Coordinates of C-alpha atoms in Angstrom, one line a residue:
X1 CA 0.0 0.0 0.0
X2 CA 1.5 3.4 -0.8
X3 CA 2.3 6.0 1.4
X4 CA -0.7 8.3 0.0
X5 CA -3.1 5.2 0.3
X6 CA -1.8 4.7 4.2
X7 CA -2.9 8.5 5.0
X8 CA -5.8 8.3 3.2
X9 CA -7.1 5.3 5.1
X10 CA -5.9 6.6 8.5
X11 CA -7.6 10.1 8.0
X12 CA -11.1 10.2 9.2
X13 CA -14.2 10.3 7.1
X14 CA -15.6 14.0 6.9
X15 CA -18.5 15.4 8.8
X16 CA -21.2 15.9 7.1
X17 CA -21.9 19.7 6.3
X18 CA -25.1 20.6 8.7
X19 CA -25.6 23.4 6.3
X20 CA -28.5 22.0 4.3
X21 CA -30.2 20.4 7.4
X22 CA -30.5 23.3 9.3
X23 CA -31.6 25.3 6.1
X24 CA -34.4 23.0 5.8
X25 CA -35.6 23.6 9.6
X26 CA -35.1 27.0 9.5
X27 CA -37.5 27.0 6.3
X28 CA -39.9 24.1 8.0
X29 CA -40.1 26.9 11.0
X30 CA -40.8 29.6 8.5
X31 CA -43.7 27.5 6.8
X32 CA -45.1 27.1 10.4
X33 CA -45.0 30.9 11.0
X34 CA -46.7 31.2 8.2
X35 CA -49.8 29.0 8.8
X36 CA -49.4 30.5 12.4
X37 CA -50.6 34.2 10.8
X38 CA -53.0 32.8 8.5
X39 CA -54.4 31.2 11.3
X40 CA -55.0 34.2 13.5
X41 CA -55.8 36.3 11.1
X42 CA -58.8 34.7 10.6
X43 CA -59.8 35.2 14.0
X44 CA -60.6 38.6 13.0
X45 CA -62.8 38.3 10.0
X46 CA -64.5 35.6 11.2
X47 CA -65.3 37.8 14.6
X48 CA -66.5 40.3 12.7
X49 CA -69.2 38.2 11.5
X50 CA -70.1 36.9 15.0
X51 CA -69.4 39.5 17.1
X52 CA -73.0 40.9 17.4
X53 CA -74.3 37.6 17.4
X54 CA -72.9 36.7 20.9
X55 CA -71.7 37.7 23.6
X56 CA -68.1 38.7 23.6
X57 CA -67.6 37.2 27.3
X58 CA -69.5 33.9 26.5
X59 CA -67.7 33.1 23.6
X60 CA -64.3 33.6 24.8
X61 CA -65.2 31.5 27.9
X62 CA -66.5 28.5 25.9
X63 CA -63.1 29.2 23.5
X64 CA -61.3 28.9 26.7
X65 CA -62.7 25.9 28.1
X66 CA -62.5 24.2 25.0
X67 CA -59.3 25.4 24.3
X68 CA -57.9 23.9 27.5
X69 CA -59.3 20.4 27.2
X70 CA -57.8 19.7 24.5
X71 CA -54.3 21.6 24.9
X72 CA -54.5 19.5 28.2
X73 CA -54.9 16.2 26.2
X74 CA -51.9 17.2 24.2
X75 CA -49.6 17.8 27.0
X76 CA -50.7 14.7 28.2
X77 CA -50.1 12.5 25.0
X78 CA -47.7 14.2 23.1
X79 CA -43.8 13.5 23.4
X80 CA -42.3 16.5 23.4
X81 CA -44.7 18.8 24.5
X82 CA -44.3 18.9 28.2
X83 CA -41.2 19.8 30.5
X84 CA -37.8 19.0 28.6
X85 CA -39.2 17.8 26.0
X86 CA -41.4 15.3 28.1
X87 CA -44.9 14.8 28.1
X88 CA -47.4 15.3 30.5
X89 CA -47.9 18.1 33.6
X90 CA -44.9 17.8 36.3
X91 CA -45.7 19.4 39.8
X92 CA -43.2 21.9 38.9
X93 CA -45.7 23.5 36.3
X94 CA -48.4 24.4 38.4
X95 CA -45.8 26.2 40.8
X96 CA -47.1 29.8 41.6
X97 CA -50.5 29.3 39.9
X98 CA -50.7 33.4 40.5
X99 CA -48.8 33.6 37.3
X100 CA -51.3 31.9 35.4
X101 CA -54.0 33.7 37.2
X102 CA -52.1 37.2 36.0
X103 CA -51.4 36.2 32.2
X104 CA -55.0 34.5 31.9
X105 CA -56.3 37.5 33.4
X106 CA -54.4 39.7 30.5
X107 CA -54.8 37.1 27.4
X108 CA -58.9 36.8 28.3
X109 CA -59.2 40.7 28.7
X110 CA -57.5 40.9 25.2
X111 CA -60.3 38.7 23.5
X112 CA -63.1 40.1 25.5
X113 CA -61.9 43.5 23.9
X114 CA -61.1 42.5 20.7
X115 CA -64.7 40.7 19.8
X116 CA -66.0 43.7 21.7
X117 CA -64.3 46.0 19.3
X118 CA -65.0 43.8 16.0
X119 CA -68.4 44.7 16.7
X120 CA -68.2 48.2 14.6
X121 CA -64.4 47.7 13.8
X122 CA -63.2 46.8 10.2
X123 CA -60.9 43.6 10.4
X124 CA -58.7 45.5 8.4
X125 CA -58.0 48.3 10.2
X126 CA -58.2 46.7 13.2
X127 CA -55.0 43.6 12.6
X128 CA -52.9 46.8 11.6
X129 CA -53.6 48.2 15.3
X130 CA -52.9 44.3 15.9
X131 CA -49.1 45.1 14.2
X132 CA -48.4 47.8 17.1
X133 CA -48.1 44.8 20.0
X134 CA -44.4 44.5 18.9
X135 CA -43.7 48.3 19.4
X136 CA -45.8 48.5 22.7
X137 CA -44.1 45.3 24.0
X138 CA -40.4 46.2 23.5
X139 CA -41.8 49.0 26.1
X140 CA -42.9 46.5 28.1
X141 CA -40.0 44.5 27.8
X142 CA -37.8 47.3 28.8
X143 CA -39.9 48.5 31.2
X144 CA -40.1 44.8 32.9
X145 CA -37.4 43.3 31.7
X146 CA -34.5 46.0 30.6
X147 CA -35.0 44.2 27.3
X148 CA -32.9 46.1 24.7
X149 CA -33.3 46.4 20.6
X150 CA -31.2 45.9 17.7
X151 CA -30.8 49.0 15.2
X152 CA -32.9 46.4 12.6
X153 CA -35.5 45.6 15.2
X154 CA -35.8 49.2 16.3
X155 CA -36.3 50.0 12.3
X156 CA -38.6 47.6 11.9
X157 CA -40.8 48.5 14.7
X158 CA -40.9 52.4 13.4
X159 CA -42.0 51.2 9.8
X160 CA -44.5 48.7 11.0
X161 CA -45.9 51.4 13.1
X162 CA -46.1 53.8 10.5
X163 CA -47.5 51.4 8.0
X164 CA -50.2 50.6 11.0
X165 CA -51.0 54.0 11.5
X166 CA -52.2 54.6 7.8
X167 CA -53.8 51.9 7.4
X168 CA -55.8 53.1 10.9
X169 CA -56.5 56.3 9.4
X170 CA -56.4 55.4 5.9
X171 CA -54.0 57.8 4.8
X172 CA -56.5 60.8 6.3
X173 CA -53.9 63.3 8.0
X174 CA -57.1 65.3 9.5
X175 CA -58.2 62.6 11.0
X176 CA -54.7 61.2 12.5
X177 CA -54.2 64.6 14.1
X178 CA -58.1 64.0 15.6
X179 CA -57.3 60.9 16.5
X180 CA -60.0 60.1 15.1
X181 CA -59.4 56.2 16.3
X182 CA -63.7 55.5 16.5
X183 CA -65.0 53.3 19.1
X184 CA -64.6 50.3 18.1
X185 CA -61.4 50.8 17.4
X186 CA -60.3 52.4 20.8
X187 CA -62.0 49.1 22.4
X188 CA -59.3 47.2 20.7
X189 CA -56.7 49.0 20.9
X190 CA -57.0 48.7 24.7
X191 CA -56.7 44.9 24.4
X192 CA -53.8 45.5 22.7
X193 CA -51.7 46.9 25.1
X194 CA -53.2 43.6 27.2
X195 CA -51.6 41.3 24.6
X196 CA -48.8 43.5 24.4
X197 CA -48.0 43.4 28.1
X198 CA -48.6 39.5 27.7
X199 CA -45.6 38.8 25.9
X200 CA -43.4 40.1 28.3
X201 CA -44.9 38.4 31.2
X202 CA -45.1 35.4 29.3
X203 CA -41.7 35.2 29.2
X204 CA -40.5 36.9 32.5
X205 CA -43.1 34.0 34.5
X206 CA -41.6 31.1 32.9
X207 CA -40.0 28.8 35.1
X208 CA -39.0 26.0 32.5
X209 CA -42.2 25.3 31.2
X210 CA -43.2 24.5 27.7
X211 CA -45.3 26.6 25.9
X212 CA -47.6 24.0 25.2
X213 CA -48.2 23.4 28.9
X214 CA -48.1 27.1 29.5
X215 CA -50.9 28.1 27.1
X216 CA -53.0 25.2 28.1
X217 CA -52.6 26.4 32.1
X218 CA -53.0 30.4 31.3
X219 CA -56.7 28.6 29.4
X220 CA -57.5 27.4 32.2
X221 CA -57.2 30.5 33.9
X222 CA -58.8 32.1 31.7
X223 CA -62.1 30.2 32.1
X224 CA -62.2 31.9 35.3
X225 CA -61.6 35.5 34.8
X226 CA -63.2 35.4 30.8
X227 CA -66.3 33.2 33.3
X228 CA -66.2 35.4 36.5
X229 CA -66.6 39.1 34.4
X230 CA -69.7 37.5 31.9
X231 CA -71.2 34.7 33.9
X232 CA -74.7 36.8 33.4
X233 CA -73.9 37.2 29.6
X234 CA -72.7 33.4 30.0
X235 CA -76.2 31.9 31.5
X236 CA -78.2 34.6 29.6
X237 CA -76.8 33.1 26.3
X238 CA -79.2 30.8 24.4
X239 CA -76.9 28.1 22.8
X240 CA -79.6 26.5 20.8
X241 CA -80.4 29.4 18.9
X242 CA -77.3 30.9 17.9
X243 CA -76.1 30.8 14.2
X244 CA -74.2 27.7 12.8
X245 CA -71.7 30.7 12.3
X246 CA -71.1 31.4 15.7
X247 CA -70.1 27.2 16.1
X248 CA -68.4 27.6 13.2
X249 CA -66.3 30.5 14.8
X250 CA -66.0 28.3 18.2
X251 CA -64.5 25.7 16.2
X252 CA -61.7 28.0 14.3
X253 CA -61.0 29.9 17.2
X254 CA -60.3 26.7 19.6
X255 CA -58.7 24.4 16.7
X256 CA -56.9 26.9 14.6
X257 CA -56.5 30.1 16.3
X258 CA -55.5 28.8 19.8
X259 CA -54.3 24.9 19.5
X260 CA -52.4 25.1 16.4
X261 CA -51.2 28.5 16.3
X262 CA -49.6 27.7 20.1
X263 CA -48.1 24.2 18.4
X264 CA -47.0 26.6 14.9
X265 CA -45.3 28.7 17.5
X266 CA -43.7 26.2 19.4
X267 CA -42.6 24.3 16.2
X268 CA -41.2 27.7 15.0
X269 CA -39.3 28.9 18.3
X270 CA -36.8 26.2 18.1
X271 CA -36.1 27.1 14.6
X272 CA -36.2 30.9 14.3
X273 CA -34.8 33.3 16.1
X274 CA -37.3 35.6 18.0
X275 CA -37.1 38.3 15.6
X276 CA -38.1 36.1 12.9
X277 CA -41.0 34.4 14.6
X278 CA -41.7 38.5 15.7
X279 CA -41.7 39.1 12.2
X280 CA -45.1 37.4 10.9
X281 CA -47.0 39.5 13.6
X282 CA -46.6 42.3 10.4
X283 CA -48.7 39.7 7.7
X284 CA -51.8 39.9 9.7
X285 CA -53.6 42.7 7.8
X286 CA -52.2 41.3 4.2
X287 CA -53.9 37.8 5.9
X288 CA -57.5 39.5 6.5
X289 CA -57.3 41.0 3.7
X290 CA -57.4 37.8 1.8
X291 CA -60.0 36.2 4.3
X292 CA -62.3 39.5 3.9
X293 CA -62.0 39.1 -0.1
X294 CA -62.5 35.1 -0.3
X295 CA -65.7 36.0 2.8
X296 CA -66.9 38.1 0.0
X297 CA -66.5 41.3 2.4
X298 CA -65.6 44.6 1.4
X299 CA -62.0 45.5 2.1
X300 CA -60.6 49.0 2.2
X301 CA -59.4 50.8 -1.0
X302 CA -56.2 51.6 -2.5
X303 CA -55.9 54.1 0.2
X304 CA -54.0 52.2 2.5
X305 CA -51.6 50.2 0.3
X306 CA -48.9 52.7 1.2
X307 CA -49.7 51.0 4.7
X308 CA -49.5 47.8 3.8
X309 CA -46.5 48.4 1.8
X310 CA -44.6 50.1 4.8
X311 CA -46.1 46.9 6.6
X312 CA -44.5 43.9 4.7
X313 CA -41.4 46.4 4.7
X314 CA -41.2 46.0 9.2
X315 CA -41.5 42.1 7.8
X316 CA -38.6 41.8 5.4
X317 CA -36.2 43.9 7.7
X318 CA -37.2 41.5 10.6
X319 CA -36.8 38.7 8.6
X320 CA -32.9 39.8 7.5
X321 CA -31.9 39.8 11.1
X322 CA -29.9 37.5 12.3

């Protein structure tokens, strides 16, 4: 055997180049993100359509309750899902149960307000106010949590905020300098800062648990507060008569909205940086949009395409962060 031959056989095979394989998660997370802002999105055009139909308090309740059933059957059957990748609830999770109480509190009081606010809102207009939770919860998070921002992240913030501001007031300077927000609107808007001031939390609570099991514990919670602030609306409600619609809505809103987007998130998390999974938060008026148009709704003119321009612009800088 030659000398060449002899090195060649002694020298170790190369690793394999992890390039490719963590290309493909990184666009598996992606796809996930994507689904996960479809998926909400259609929250909002769908409660438009039911909003007057029920009440706002009743239907987030029976979201919840449902909601936690079946996150809890998850958690309880799904490798993975649970603490370290485990499955099932430790005692560990339901350590300080005031946290859930706190971030159920906040996540049910978003809902009640946003169906509240659908109720003379447009979807439109209402997921670009949606886009401002990323602005108002970095000032959360550095209020909270001394969370700082990138130069990208910080850019992205201003022209998603800007973009969500004429798309608000559809490009009407007289009525930005009004703040002419309407009611509906304003209703929302308050939730917003709720959902905003949820992420933070969210993530300042967390003691190790899982997101799945987290979401599933703050639904439970939720049952109580959502429960405890419409239990009139909640008996008063006459399930038996209420559109097919409005079970229709229950359904998306517990299957898609809240069970799959958590799992999309979760899926995405461990693939994308923060930033990134931040990012999609920006597609939600381009998604209602498309769900107003194939609900044969009307949909705002060309009026606030600058918007949604400026938009999809927060979502490609957020996306070129590393």
């Amino acid at each position: 055997m030659s000398a060449p031959e002899l090195q060649t056989a002694a020298d170790p095979a190369p690793a394999p180049d992890p390039a490719p394989t963590l290309r493909r998660e990184a666009l598996r997370g992606h796809a996930a993100m994507l689904a996960f802002s479809a998926a909400v999105s259609g929250s909002f055009s769908l409660g438009a359509m039911v909003a007057n139909d029920i009440s706002p308090a009743a239907l987030t309740t029976a979201r919840f309750l449902l909601s936690a059933i079946i996150l809890a059957l998850l958690v309880a059957l799904v490798p993975g899902s649970g603490r370290l990748g485990r499955r099932g609830f430790t005692p560990a999770d339901f350590s300080a149960p005031w946290r859930y109480a706190v971030l159920g509190l906040l996540y049910a009081g978003y809902f009640v307000l946003m169906f509240e606010g659908l109720k003379t809102a447009n979807p439109v207009a209402a997921g670009a106010v949606f886009t401002l939770t990323p602005l108002i919860a970095a000032g959360f998070g550095w209020l909270l949590l001394r969370q700082g921002l990138t130069r990208s992240m910080a850019a992205a913030l201003t022209v998603g905020a800007l973009g969500a501001v004429w798309v608000i007031f559809r490009g009407d300077l007289q009525a930005l300098l009004g703040f002419e927000l309407g009611l509906g609107l304003g209703i929302y808007f308050l939730g917003v800062i709720l959902h905003a001031l949820y992420a933070p939390l969210l993530k300042g609570f967390n003691r190790g648990e899982s997101a799945m099991v987290t979401i599933a514990l703050v639904s439970l919670a939720g049952i109580f507060v959502a429960g405890a602030y419409g239990w009139h609306d909640l008996l008063a409600t006459d399930w038996r008569a209420l559109p097919p619609l409005v079970y229709v809505t229950l359904a998306y809103l517990v299957l898609l909205a809240t069970v799959f987007s958590a799992s999309a998130m979760q899926y995405a998390a461990q693939r994308l940086p923060a930033s990134k999974v931040m990012a999609y938060t920006y597609l939600t008026p381009v998604w209602i949009i498309i769900w107003e148009l194939s609900l044969g709704n009307a949909v705002p003119g060309l009026i606030v395409l600058p918007g949604i321009l400026l938009i999809v612009g927060a979502l490609l800088i957020l996306l070129r962060e590393d």
